[in-house]
Tab-separated table of C-alpha atoms in Angstrom:
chain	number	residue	atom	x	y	z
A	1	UNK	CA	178.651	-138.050	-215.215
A	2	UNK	CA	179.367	-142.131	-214.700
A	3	UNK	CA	176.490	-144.227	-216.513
A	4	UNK	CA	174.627	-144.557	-213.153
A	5	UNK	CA	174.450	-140.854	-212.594
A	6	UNK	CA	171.930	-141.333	-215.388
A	7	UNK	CA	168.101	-142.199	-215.268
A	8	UNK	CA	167.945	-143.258	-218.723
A	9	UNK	CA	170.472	-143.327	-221.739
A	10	UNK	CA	169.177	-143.556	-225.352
A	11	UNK	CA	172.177	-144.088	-227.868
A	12	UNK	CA	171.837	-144.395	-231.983
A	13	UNK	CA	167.868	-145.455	-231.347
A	14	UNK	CA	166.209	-146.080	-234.915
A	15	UNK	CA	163.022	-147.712	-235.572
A	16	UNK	CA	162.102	-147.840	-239.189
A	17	UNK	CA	158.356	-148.653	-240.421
A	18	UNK	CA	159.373	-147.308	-244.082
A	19	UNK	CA	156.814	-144.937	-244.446
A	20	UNK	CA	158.349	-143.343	-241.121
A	21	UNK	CA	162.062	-143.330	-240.169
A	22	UNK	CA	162.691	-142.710	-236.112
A	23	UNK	CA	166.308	-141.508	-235.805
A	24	UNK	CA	168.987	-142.288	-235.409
A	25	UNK	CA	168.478	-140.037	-232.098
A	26	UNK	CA	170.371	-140.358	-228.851
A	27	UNK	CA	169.757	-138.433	-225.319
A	28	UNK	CA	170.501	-139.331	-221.508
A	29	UNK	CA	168.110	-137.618	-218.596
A	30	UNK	CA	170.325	-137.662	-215.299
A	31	UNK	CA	169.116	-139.019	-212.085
A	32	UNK	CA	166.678	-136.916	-210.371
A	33	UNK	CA	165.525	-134.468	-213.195
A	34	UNK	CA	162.148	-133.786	-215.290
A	35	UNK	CA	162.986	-134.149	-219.150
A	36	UNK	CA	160.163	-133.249	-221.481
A	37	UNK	CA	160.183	-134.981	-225.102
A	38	UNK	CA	157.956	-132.073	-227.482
A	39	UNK	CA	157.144	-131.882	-230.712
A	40	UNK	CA	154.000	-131.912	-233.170
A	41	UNK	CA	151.539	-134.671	-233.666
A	42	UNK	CA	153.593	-137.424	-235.657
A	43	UNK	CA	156.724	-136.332	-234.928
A	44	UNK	CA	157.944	-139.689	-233.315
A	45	UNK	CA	157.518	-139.153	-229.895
A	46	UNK	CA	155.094	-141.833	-229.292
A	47	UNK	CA	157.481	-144.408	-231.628
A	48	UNK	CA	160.466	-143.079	-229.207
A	49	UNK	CA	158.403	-144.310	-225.936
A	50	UNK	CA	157.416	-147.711	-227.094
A	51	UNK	CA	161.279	-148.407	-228.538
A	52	UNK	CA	162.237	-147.511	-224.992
A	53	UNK	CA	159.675	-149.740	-223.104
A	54	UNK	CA	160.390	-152.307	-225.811
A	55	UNK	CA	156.555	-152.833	-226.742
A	56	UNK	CA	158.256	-152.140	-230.278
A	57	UNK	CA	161.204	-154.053	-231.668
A	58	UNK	CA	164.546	-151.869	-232.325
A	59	UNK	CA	165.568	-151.858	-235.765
A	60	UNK	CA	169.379	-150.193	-233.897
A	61	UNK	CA	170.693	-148.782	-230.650
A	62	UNK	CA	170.535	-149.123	-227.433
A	63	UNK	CA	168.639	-148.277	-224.158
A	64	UNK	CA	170.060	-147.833	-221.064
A	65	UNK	CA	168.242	-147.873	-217.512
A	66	UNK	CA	170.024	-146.658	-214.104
A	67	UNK	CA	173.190	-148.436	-216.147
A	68	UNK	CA	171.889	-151.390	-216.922
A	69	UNK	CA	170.463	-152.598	-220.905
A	70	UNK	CA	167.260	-152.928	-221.001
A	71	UNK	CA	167.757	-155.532	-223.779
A	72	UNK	CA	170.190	-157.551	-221.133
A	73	UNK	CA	167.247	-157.800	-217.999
A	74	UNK	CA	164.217	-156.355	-219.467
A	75	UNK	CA	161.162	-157.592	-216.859
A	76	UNK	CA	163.814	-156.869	-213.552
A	77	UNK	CA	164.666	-152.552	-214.965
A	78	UNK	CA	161.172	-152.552	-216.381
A	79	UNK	CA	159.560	-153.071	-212.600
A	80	UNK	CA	162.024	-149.667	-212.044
A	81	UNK	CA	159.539	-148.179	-214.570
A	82	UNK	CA	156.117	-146.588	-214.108
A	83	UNK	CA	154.806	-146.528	-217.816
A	84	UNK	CA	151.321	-144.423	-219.231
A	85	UNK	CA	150.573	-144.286	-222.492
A	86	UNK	CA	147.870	-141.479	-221.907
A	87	UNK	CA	144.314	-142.233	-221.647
A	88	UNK	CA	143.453	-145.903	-220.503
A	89	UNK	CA	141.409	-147.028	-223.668
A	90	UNK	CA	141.385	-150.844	-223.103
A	91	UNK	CA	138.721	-153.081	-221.559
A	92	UNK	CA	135.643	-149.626	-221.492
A	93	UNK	CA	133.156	-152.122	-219.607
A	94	UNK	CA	135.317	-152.738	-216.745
A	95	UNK	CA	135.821	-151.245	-213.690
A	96	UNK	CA	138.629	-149.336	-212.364
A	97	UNK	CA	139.578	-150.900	-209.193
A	98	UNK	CA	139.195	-154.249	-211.032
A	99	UNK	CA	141.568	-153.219	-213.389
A	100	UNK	CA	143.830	-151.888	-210.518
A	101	UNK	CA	143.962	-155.397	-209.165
A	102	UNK	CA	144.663	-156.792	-212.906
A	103	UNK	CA	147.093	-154.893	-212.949
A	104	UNK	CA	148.998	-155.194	-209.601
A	105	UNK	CA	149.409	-158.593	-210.262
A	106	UNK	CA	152.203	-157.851	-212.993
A	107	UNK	CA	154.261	-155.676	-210.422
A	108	UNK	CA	155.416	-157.198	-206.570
A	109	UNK	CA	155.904	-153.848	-205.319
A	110	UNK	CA	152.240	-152.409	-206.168
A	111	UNK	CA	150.772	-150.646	-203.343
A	112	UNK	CA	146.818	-150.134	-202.814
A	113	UNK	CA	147.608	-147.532	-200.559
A	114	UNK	CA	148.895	-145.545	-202.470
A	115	UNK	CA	146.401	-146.365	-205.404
A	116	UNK	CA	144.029	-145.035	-203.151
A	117	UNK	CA	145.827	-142.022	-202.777
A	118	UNK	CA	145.814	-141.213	-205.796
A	119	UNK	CA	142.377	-141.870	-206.470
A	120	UNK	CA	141.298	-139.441	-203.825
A	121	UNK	CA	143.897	-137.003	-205.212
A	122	UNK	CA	142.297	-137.344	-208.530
A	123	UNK	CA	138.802	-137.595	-207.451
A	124	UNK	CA	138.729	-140.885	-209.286
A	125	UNK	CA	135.457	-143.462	-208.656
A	126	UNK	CA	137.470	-146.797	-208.748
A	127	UNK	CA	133.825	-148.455	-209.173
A	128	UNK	CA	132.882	-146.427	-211.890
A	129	UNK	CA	133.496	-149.022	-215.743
A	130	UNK	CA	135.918	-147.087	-217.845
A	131	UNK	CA	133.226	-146.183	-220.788
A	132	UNK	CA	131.805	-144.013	-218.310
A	133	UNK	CA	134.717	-141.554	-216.981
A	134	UNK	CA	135.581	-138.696	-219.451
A	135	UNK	CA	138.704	-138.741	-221.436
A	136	UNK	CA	140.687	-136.502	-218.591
A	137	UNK	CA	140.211	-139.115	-215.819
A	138	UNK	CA	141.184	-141.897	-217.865
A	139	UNK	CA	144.213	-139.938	-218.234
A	140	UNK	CA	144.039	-139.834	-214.040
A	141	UNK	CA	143.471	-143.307	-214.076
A	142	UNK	CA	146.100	-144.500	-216.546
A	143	UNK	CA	148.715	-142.296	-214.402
A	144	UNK	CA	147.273	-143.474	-210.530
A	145	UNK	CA	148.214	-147.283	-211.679
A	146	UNK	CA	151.366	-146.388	-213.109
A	147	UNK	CA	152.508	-144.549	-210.092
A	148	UNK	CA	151.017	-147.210	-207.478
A	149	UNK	CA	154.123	-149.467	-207.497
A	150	UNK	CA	157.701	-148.889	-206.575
A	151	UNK	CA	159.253	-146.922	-209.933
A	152	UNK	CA	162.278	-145.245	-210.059
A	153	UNK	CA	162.023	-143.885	-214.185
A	154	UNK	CA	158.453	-142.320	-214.808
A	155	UNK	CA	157.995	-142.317	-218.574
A	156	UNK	CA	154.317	-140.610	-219.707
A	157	UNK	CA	153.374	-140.242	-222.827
A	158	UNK	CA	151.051	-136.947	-223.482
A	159	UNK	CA	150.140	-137.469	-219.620
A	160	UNK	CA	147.855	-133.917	-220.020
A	161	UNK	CA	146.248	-134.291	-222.685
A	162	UNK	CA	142.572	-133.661	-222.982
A	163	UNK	CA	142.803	-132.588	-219.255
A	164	UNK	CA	141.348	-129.429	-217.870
A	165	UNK	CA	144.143	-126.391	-216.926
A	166	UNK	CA	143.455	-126.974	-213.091
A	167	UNK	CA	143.962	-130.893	-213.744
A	168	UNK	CA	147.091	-130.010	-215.904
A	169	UNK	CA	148.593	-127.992	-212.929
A	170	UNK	CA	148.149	-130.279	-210.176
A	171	UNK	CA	149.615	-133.348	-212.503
A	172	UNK	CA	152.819	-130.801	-213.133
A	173	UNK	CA	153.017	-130.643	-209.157
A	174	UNK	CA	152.450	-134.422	-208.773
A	175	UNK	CA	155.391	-134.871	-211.319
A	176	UNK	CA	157.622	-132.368	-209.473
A	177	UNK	CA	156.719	-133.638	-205.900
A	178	UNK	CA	157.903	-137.417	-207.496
A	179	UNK	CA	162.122	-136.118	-208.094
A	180	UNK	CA	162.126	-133.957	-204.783
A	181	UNK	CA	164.197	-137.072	-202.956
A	182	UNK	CA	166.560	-136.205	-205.787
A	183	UNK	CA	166.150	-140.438	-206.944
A	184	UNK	CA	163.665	-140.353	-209.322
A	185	UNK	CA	163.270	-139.298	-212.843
A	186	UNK	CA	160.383	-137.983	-215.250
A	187	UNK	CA	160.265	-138.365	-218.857
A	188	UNK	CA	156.966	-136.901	-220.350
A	189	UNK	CA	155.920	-136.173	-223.973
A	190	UNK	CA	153.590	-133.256	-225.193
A	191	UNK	CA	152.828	-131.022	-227.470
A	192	UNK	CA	151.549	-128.423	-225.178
A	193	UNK	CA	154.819	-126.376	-224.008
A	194	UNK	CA	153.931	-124.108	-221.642
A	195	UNK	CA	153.642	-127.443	-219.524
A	196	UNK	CA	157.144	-127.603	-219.980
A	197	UNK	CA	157.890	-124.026	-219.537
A	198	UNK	CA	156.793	-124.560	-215.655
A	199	UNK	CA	158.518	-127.575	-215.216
A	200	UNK	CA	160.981	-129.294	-217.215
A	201	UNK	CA	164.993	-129.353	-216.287
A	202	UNK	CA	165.548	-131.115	-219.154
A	203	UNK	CA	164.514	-130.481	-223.276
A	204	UNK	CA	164.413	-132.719	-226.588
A	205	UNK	CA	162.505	-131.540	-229.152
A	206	UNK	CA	161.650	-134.157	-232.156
A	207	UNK	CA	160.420	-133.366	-235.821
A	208	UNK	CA	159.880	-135.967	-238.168
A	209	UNK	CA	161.824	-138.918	-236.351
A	210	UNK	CA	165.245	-136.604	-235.757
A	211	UNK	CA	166.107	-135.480	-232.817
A	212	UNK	CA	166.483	-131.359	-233.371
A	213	UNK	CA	166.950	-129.841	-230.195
A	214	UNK	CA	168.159	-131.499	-226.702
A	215	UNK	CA	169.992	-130.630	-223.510
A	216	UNK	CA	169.051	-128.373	-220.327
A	217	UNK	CA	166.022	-126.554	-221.173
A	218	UNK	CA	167.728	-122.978	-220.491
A	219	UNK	CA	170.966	-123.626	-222.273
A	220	UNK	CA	168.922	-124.909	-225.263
A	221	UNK	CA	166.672	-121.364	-225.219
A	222	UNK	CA	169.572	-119.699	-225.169
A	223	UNK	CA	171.168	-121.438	-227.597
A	224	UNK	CA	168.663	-119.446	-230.115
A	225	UNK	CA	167.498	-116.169	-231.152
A	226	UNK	CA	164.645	-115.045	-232.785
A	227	UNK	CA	166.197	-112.061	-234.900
A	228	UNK	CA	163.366	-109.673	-236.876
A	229	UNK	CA	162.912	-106.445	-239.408
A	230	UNK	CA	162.026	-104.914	-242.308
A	231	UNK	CA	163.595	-106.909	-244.950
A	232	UNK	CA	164.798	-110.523	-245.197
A	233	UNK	CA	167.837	-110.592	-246.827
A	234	UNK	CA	170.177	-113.448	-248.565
A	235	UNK	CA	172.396	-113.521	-245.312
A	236	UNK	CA	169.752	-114.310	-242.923
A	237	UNK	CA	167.868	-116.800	-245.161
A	238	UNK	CA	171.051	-118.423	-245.098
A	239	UNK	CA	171.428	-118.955	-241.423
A	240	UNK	CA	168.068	-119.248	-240.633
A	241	UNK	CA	166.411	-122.477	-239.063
A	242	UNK	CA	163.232	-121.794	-240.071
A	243	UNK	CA	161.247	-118.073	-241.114
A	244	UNK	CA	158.120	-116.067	-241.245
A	245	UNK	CA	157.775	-113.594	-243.906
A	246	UNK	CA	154.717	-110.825	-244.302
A	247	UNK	CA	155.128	-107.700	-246.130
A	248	UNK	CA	155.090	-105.829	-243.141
A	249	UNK	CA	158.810	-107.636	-242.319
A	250	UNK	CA	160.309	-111.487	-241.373
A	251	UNK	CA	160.976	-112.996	-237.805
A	252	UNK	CA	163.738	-116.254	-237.958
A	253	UNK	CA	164.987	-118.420	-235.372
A	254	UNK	CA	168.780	-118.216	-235.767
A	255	UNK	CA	171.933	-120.162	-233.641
A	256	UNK	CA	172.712	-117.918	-231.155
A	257	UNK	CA	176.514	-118.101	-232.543
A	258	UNK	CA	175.548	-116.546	-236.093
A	259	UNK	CA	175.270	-113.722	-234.489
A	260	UNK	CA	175.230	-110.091	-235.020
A	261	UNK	CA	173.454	-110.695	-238.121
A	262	UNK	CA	173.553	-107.384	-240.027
A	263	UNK	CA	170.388	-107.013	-241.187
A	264	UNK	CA	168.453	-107.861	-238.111
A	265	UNK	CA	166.842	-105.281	-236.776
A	266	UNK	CA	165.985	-106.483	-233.178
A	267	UNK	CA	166.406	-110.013	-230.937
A	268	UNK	CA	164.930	-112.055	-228.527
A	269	UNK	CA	165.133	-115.262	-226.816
A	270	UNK	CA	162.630	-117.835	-227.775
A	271	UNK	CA	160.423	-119.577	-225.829
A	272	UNK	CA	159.917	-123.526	-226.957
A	273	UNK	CA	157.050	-123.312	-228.780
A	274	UNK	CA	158.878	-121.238	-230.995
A	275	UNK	CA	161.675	-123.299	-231.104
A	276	UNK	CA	159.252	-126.392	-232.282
A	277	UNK	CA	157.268	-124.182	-235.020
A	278	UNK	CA	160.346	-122.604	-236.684
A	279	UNK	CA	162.347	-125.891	-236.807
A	280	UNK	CA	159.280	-127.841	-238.121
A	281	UNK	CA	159.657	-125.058	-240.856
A	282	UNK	CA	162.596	-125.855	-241.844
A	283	UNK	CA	162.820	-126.299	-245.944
A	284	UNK	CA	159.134	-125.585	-245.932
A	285	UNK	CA	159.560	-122.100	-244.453
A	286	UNK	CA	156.475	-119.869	-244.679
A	287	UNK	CA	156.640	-116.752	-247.212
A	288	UNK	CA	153.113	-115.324	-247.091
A	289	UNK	CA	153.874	-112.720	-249.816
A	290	UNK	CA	150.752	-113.213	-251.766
């Protein structure tokens, strides 16, 4: 693909606060796709956001918009971008439709009708103050403003979180009804995968600032196997990404390519949650042979 096949291009990004290193990680989500960025609590997906937006200073790489730096023009590619950070925490004694106008006065292309929209669509009270909606709609709310003006690159950061599995569904059909004109792009953090199991074209998964997994979602499943038995043996602790062992037998998450293992007793394809928990094993892989 050309550079302005792609939605977004993240090359060599590192952001180091010393205590936490982010990267060096690099992925590209093509034009008209749903990418979803998973991985535990602290993992760096947050960090990974911000360096893209810029609200954070880069301490290396580079981020690429439609083709263009982001460094090079950042307030013209930013108005491509419809940015939520989650649940709308600032300013809890004002009112939502006063915030609205706030902020529509930071974006030209900001329409009220379809803030209003959305509102409806969320069952949202735009003259309700902030302190009193529940942590789901200010989720609702965050996500109506950031959709209300003319994006092309919707970036959400744990966008269903703390919401109710009915409000999770119909924000997963929002997000898929957004790339249907085959023009826009969605790139949404979580830590709650079967949201991505419904939805997602596209996969990275992040532990601890490195970048671990990334690529189509089904060619990174199958890029794995979860191999299980009896006994775990030298061989497979040696290929192994990560392990569970009981004294009843192991399961590992093994590269498809190490494959036949010898002592693996059966196989099957893991689902990303799995792929998340056994790479977050890792070194620390769990032996519960007490």
């Amino acid at each position: 693909m050309d550079s302005e096949s792609y939605a977004l291009e993240v090359t060599e990004l590192v952001k180091d606060y010393g205590s936490f290193k982010l990267g060096p990680i690099s992925f590209a989500l093509p034009k008209g796709y749903i990418m979803g960025f998973v991985g535990r609590n602290g993992a760096g997906k947050s960090t990974t956001l911000k360096c893209i937006m810029r609200s954070v200073g880069l301490d290396g790489g580079t981020v690429k918009v439609f083709g263009e730096y982001v460094a090079e023009n950042e307030i013209r590619i930013k108005e491509k971008i419809a940015f939520s950070t989650g649940t709308f925490e600032s300013f809890p004694r004002a009112k939502a439709d006063t915030l609205a106008k706030v902020y529509a006065s930071f974006y030209p292309t900001f329409d009220f009708g379809k803030y209003d929209s959305l509102k409806k669509r969320f069952s949202l009270d735009g003259s309700k103050r902030l302190r009193e909606m529940s942590a789901g709609m200010r989720v609702k709310f965050s996500v109506a403003l950031a959709m209300s003006h003319d994006a092309r690159l919707y970036i959400f950061d744990e966008p269903t979180s703390g919401l109710d599995p009915v409000s999770r569904d119909e924000m997963l059909d929002l997000f898929a009804e957004l790339i249907e004109d085959g023009e826009k792009s969605v790139l949404f953090s979580t830590h709650i995968t079967s949201d991505l199991d419904k939805i997602a074209d596209y996969l990275a998964i992040i532990d601890d600032g490195c970048l671990i997994a990334n690529g189509e979602k089904d060619a990174v499943l199958a890029e794995h196997t979860l191999v299980s038995g009896a006994t775990l043996t030298g061989e497979i602790k040696d290929k192994a990404i990560g392990y569970k062992s009981t004294p009843l037998g192991f399961t590992a998450l093994v590269k498809s390519a190490d494959l036949p293992l010898k002592d693996a007793e059966h196989t099957a394809r893991p689902d990303i949650e799995q792929l998340m928990i056994y790479y977050s094993k890792g070194g620390r892989r769990n032996d519960n042979r007490n």
